[in-house]
Short mmCIF file of C-alpha atoms in Angstrom, two decimals:
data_model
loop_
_atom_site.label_atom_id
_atom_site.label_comp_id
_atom_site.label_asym_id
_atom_site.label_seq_id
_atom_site.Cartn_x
_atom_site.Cartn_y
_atom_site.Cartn_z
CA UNK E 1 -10.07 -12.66 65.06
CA UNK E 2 -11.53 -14.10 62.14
CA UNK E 3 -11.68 -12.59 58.76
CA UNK E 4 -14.65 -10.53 58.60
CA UNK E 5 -15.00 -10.15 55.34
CA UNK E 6 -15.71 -13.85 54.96
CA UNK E 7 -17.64 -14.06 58.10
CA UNK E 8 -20.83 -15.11 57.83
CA UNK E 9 -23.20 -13.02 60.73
CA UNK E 10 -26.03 -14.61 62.27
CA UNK E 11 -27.32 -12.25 64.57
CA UNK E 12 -28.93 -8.98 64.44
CA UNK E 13 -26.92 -5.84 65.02
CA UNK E 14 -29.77 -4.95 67.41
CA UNK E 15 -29.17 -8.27 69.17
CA UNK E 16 -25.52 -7.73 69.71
CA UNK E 17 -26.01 -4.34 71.57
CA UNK E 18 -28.57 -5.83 73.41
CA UNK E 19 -25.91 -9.01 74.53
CA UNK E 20 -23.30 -5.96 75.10
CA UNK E 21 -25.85 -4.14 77.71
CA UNK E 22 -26.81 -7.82 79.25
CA UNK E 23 -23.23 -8.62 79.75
CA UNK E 24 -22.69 -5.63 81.74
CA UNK E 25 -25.81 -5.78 83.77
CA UNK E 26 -24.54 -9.57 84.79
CA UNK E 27 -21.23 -8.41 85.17
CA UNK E 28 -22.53 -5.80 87.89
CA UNK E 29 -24.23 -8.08 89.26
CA UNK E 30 -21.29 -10.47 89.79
CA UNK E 31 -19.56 -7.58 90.90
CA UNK E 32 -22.22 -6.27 93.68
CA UNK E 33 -22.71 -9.64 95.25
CA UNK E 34 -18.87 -9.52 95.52
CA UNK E 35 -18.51 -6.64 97.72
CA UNK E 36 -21.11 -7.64 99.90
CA UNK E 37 -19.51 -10.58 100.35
CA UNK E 38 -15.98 -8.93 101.15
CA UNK E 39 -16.99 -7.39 103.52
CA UNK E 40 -19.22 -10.31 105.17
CA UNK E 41 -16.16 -12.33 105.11
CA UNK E 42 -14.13 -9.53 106.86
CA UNK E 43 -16.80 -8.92 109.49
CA UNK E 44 -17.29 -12.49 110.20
CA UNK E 45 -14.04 -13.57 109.27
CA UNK E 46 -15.43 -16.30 107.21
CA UNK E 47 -12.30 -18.14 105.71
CA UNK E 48 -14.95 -19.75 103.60
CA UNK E 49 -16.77 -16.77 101.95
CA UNK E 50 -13.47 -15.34 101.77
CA UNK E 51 -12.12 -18.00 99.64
CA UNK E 52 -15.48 -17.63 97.84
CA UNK E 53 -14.99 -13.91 96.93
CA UNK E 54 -11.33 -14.49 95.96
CA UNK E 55 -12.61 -17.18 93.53
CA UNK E 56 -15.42 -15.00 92.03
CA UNK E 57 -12.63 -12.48 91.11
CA UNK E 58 -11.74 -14.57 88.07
CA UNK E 59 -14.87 -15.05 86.86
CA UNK E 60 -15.35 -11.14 86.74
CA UNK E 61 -11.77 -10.85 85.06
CA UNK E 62 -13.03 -12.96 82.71
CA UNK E 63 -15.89 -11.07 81.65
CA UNK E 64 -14.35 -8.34 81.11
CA UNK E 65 -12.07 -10.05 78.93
CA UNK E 66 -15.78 -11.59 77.07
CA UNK E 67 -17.14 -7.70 76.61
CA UNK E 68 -13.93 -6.41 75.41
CA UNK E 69 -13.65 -8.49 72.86
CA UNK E 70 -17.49 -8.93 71.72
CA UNK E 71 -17.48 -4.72 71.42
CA UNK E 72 -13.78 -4.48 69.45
CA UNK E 73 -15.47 -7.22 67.48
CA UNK E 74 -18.76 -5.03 66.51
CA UNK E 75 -16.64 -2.10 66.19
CA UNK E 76 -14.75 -3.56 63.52
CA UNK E 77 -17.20 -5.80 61.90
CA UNK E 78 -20.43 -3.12 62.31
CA UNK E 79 -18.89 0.16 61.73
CA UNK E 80 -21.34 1.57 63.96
CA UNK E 81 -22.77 5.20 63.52
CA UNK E 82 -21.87 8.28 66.44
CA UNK E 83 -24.50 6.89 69.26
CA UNK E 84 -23.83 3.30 68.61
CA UNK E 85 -20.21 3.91 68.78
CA UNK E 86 -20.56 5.67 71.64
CA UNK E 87 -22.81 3.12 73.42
CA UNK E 88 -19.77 0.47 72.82
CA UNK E 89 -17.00 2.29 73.72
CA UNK E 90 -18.39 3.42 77.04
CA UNK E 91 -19.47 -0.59 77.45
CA UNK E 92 -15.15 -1.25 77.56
CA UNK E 93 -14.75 1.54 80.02
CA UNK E 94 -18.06 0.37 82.38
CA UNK E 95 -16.62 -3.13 82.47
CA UNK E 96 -12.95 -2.30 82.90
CA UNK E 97 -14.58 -0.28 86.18
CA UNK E 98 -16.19 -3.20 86.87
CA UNK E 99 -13.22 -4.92 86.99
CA UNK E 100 -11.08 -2.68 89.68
CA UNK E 101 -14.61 -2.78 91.78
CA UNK E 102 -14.29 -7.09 91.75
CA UNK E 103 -10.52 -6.58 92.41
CA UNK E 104 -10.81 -4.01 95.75
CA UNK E 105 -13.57 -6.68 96.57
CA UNK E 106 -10.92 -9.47 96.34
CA UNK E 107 -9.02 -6.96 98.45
CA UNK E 108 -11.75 -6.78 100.93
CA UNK E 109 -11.81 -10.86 101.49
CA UNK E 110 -7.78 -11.50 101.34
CA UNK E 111 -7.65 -8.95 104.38
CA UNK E 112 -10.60 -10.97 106.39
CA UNK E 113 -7.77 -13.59 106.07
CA UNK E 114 -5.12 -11.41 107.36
CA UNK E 115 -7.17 -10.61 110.27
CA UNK E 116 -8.06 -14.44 111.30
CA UNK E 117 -6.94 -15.11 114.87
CA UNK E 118 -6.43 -11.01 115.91
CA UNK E 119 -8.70 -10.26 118.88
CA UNK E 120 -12.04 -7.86 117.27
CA UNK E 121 -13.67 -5.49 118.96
CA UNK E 122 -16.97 -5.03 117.31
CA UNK E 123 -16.73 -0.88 117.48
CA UNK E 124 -14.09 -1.02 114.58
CA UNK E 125 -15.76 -2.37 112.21
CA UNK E 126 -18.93 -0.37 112.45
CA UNK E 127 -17.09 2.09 109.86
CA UNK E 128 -16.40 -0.36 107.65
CA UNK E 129 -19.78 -2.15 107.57
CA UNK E 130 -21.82 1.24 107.07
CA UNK E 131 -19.38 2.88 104.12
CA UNK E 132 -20.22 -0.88 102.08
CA UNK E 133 -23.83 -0.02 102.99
CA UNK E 134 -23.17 3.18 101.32
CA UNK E 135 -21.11 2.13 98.29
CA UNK E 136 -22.77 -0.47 97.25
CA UNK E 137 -25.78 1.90 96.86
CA UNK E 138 -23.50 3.94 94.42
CA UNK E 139 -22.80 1.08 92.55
CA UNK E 140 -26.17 0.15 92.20
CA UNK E 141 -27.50 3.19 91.37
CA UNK E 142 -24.95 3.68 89.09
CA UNK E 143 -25.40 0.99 86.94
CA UNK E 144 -28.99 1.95 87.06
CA UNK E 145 -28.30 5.05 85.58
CA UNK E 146 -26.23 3.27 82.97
CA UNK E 147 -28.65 0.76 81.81
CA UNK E 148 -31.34 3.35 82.11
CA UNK E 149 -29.34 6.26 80.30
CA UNK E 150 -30.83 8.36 83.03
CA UNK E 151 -28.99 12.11 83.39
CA UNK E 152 -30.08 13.22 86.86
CA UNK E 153 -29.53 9.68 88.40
CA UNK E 154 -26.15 9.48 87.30
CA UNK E 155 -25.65 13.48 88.13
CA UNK E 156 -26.91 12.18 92.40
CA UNK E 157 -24.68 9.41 91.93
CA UNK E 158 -21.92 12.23 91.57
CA UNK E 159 -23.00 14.14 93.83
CA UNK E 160 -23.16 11.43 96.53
CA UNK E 161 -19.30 10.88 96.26
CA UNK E 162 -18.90 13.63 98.87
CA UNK E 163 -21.13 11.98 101.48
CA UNK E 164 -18.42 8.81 100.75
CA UNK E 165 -15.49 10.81 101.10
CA UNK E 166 -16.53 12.29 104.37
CA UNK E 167 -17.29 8.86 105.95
CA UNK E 168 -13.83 7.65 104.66
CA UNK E 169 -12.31 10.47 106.23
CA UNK E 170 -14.29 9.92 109.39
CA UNK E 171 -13.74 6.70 109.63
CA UNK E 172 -10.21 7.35 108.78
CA UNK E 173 -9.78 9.24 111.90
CA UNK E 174 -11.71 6.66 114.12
CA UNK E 175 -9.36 3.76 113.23
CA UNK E 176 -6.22 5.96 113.96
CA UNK E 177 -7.98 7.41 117.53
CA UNK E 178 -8.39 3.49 118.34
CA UNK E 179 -4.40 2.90 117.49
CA UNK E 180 -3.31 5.56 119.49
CA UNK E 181 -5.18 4.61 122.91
CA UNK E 182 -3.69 1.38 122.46
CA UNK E 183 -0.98 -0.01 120.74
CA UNK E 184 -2.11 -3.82 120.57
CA UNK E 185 -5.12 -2.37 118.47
CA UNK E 186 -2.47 -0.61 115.53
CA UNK E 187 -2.30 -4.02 113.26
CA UNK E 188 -6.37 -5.02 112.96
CA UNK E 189 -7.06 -0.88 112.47
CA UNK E 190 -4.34 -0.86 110.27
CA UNK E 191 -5.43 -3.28 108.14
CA UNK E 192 -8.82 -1.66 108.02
CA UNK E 193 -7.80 1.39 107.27
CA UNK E 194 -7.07 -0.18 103.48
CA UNK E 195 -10.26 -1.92 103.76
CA UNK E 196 -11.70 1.77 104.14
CA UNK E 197 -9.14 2.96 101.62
CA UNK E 198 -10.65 0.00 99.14
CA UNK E 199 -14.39 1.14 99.84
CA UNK E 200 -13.35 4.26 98.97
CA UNK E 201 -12.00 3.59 95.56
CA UNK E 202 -15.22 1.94 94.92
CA UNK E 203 -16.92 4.57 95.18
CA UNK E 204 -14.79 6.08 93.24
CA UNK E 205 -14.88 3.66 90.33
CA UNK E 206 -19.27 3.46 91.20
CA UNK E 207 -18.45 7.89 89.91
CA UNK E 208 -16.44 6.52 87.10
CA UNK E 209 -19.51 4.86 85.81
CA UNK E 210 -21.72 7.32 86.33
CA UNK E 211 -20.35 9.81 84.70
CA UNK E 212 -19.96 7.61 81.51
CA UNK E 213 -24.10 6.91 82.26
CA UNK E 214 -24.18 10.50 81.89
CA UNK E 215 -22.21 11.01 78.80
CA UNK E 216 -24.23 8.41 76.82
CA UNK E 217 -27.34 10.00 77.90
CA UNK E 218 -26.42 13.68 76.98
CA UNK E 219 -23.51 12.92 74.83
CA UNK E 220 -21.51 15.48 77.36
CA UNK E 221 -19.09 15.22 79.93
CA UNK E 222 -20.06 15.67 83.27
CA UNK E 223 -18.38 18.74 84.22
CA UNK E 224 -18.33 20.32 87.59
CA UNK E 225 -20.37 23.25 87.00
CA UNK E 226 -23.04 20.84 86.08
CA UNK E 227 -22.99 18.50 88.99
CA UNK E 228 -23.21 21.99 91.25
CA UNK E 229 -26.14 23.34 88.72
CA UNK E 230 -28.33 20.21 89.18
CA UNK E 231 -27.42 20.18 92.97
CA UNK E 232 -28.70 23.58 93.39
CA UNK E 233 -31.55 22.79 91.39
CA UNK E 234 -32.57 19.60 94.20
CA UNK E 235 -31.54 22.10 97.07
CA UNK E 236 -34.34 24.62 95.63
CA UNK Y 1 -17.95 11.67 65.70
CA UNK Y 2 -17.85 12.90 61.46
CA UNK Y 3 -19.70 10.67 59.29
CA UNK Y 4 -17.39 8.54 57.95
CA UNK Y 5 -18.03 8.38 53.91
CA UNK Y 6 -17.63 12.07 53.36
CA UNK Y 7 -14.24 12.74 55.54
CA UNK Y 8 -11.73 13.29 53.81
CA UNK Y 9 -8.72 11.27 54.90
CA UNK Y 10 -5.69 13.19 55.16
CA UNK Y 11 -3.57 10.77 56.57
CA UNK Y 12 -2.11 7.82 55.59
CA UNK Y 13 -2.80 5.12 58.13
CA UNK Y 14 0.52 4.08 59.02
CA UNK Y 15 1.07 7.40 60.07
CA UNK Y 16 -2.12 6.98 62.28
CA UNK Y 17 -0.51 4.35 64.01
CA UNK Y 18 2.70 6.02 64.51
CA UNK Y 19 0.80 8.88 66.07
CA UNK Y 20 -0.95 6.66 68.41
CA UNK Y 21 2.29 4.73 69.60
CA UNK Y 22 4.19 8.35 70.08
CA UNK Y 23 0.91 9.71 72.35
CA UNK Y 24 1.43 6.46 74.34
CA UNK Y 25 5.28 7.47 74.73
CA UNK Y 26 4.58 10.97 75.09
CA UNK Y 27 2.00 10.01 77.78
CA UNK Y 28 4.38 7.59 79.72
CA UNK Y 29 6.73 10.04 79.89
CA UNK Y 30 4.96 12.41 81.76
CA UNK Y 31 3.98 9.43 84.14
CA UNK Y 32 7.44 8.54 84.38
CA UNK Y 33 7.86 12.46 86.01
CA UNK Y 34 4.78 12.31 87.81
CA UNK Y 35 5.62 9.12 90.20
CA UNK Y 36 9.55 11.11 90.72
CA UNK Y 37 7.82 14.10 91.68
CA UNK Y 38 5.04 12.51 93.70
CA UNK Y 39 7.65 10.89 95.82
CA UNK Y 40 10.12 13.71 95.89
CA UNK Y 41 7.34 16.18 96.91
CA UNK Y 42 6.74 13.50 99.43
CA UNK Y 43 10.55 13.26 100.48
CA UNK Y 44 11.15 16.56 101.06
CA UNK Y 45 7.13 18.02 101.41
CA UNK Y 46 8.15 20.33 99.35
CA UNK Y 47 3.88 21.76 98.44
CA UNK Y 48 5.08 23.42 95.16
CA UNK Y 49 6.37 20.05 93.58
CA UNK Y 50 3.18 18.46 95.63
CA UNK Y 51 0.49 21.32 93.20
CA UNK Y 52 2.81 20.72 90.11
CA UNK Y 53 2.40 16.89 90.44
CA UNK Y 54 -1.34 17.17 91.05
CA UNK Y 55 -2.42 19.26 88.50
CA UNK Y 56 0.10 17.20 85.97
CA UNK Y 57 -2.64 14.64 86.52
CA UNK Y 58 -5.25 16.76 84.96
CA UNK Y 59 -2.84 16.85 81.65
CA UNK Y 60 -2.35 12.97 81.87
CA UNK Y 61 -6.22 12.72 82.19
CA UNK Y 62 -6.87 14.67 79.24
CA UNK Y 63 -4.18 13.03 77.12
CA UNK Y 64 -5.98 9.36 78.06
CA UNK Y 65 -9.04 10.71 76.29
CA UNK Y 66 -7.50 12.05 73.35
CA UNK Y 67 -5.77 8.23 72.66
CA UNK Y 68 -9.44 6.82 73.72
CA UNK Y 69 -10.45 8.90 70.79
CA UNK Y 70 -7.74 8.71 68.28
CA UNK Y 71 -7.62 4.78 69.22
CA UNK Y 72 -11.88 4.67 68.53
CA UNK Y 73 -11.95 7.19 65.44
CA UNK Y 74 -9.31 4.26 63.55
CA UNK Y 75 -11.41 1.50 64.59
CA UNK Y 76 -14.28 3.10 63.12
CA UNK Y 77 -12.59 4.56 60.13
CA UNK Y 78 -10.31 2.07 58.92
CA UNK Y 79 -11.38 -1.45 60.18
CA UNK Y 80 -8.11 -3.09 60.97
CA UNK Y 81 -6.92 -6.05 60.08
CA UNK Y 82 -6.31 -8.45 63.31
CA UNK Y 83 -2.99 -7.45 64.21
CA UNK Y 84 -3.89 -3.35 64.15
CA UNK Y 85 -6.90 -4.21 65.72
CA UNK Y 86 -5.07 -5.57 68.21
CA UNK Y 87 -2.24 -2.96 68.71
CA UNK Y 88 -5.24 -0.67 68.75
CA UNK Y 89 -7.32 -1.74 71.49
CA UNK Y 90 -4.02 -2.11 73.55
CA UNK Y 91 -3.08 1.04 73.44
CA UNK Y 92 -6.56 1.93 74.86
CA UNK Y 93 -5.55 -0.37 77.33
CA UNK Y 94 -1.95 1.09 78.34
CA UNK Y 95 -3.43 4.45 78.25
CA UNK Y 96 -6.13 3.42 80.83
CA UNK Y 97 -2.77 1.94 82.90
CA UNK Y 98 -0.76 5.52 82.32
CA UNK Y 99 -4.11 7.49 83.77
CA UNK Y 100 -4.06 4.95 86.80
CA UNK Y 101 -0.30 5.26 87.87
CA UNK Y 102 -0.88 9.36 87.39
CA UNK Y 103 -3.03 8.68 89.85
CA UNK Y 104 -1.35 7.36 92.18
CA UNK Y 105 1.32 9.94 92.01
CA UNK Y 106 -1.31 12.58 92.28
CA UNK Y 107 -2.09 10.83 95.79
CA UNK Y 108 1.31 10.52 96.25
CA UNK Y 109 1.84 14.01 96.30
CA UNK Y 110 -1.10 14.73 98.16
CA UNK Y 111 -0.22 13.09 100.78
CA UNK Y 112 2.75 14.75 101.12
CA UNK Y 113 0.32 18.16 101.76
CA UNK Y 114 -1.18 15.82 104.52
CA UNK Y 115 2.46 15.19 106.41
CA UNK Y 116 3.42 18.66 106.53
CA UNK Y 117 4.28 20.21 109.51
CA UNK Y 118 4.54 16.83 111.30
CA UNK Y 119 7.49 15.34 112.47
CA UNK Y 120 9.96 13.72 110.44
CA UNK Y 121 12.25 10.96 110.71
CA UNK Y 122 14.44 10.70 107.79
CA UNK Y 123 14.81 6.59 108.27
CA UNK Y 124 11.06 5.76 108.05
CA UNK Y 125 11.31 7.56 104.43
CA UNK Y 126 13.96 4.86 102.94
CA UNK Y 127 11.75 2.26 102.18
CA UNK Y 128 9.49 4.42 100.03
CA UNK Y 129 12.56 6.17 98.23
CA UNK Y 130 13.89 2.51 97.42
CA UNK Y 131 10.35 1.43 96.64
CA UNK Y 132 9.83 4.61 94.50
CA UNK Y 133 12.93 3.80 92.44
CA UNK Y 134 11.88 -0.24 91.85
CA UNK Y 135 8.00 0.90 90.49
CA UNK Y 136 9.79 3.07 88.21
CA UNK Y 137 11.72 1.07 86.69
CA UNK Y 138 9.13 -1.30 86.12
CA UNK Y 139 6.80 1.37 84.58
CA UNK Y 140 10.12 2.55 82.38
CA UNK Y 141 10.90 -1.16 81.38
CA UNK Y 142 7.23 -2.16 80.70
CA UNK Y 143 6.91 0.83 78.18
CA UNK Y 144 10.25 -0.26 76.58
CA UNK Y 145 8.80 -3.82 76.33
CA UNK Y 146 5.50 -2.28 74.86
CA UNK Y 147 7.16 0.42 72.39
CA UNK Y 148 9.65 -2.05 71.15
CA UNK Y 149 7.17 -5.55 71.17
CA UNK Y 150 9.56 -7.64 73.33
CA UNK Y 151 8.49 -10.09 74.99
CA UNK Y 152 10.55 -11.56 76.78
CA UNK Y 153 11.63 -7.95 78.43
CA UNK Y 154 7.67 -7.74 79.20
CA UNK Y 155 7.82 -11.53 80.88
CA UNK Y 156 11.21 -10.08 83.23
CA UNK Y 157 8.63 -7.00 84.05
CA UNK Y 158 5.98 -9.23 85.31
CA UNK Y 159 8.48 -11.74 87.30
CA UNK Y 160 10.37 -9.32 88.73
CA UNK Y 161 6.73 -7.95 90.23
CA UNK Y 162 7.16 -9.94 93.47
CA UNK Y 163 10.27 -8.39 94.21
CA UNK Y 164 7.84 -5.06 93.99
CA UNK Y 165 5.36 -7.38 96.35
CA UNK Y 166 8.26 -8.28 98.60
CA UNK Y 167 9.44 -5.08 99.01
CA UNK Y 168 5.70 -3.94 100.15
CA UNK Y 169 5.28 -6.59 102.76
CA UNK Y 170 8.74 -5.83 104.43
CA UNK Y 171 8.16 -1.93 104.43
CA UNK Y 172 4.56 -2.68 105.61
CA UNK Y 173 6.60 -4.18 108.92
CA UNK Y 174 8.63 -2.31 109.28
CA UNK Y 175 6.38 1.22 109.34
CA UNK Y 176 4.08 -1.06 111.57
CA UNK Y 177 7.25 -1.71 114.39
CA UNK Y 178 7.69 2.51 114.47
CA UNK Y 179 3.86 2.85 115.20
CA UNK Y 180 3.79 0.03 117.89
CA UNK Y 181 7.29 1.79 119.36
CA UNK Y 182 5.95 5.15 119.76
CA UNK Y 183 2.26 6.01 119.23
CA UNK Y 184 3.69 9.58 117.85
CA UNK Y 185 4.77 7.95 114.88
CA UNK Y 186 0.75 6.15 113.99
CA UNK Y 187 0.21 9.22 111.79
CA UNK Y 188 2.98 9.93 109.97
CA UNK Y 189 3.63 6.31 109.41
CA UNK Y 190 0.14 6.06 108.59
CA UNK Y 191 0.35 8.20 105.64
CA UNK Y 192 3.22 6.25 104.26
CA UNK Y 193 1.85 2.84 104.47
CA UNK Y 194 -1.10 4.35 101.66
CA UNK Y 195 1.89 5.90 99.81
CA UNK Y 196 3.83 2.46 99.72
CA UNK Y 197 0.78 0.79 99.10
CA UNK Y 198 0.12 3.69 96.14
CA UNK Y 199 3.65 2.70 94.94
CA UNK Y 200 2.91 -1.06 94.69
CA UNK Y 201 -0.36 -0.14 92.80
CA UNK Y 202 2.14 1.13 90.58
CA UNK Y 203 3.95 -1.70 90.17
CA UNK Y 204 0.86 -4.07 89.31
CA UNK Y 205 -0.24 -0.97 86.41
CA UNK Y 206 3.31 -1.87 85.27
CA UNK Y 207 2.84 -5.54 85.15
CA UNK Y 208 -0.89 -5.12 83.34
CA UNK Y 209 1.42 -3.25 80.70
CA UNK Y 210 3.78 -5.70 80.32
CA UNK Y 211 1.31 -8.50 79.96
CA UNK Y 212 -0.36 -6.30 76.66
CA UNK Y 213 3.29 -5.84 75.68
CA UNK Y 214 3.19 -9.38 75.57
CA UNK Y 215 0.34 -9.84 74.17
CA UNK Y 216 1.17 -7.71 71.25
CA UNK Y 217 4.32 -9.28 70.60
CA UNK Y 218 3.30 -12.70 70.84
CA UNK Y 219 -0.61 -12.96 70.00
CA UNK Y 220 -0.89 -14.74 73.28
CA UNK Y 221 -1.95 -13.91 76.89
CA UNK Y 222 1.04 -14.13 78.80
CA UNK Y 223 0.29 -17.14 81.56
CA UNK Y 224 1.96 -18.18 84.51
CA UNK Y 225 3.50 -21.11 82.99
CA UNK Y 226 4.77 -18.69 80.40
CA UNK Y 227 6.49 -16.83 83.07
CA UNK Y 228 7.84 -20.26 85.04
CA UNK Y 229 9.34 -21.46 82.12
CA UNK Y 230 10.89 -18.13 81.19
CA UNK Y 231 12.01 -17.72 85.08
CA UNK Y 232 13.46 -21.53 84.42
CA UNK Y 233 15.09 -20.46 81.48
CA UNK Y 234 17.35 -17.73 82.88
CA UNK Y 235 18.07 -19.19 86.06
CA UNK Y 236 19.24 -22.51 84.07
#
């Protein structure tokens, strides 16, 4: 960290929290091309893509790394005001979300690996390919809602959670009906069942940031009683 | 946020920073009880210990945005020098760690609402009591490392991490041989293969905090040549 006092600054504090916002929108898109690719490589069990996914996985831990430091650095050297500061902060949280979501992507690929040479039977991994389908529209449209500082789109986002939940649980349930009419099928569902698990926690993670989208776009927290108002609200 | 100019500082700023250290202490404390209870609600599905644990997440939760806030508020107010800036941001970083392991035990001890009234079978339970007692330790050891800026207690924490990842694999097995011997046991065992996986979760949070601890002591990112070299050392 260099002195700031002595540092001489070059670009325009508008320019910085324009970088910050960039840097997250590339991040997320880093991080979405990830998880469709874990889960390509686990459906196709393509050692290749795999390897590829593993790989990206540093460059998003990186990046994170790149936007921590670049908003600690304006937070120090800026002294930003309330909204600004609040903009920043919630930039270190987005990306550290980001993060976990590259990670459970890694997660996604290291298990195609696992899985080479078991015998597939295209039924199990129905589940698996539909819930990505889904998250990866949470993600999406939570990052939307982020860039966007949109309110209601990051309230649906919330909402939308329960609709992954249920197809985890589902699917949950699936996978363990498979092991139990045979046992030969109790290793490959078992390691989907974490592959589930991992889709699950990124949808979790796809909340995280919504709810974040939301606070910099009300400057409240997302409460419950909100998510059910604005739910009621679309129901009406 | 207050404006800044016109607050009137009442504390000095080294007491800031003690403040912000204790929360962290305070916080991994109640983590520290959270993963015992989690797995001894587990243990002996006991639901009351299983409620306690969960809704002790809600506390940890709320004590990870009060340190977001404390940690933000004396980045804004004071502008650290390097070094507090970095012992700062870290303990954003720890705190975001604590909330993630409180996690876990809250799922921990929810799955222990999930097992009950199924059948138990006290030996498929040792591998997650021994696991239970490792990822503590590593949490306890890592917050040691952190609290008193050793590093080279934080680069034992991160080493002794594959003994955590060993552990995993061989209870993985081995709750994978009691489904495949009787098809009664896919459930239950099932459930515990999230809750070991939970557990080694754990144990990576505790790494991440060791490698800040590091950090912090050292100014530098703790690499794995760092760790070889250090893993040399003692066995020399």
């Amino acid at each position: 960290m260099p002195n700031t006092a002595s540092e001489h600054i070059v670009t325009a504090y508008s320019d910085e929290l324009a970088a910050l916002a960039q840097s997250i929108a590339e991040m997320g898109g880093l991080v979405e091309v990830s998880i469709e690719n874990g889960t390509r490589s686990l459906l196709k069990l393509d050692r290749e893509l795999a390897d590829l996914t593993i790989a990206a996985d540093q460059r998003i831990d990186d990046m994170q790394r790149r936007i921590d430091d670049m908003a600690v650095s304006m937070i120090a050297r800026r002294q930003p005001m309330a909204s600004d500061l609040r903009a920043i902060v919630t930039a270190i949280h987005v990306a550290n979300d980001l993060e976990r979501i590259g990670d459970m992507a890694k997660q996604l690929a290291r298990r195609s690996l696992k899985l080479e040479g078991i015998n597939l039977q295209p039924t199990f991994y129905n589940g698996v390919r539909n819930m990505t389908a889904l998250v990866l529209h949470q993600v999406k449209d939570a990052l939307d809602a982020y860039a966007n500082r949109e309110a209601p789109a990051a309230v649906e986002v919330c909402n939308r959670d329960d609709e992954v939940d249920a197809m985890y649980t589902s699917l949950f349930r699936e996978l363990l009906t498979y092991m139990l009419e045979d046992p030969r099928n109790i290793t490959t569902c078992t390691h989907l069942l974490f592959c589930a698990k991992n889709l699950e926690r990124i949808g979790d993670h796809a909340t995280n940031i919504a709810e974040r989208a939301y606070y910099l776009a009300t400057g409240k927290q997302l409460t419950s009683e909100v998510q059910e108002l604005q739910r009621t609200q679309i129901k009406a």
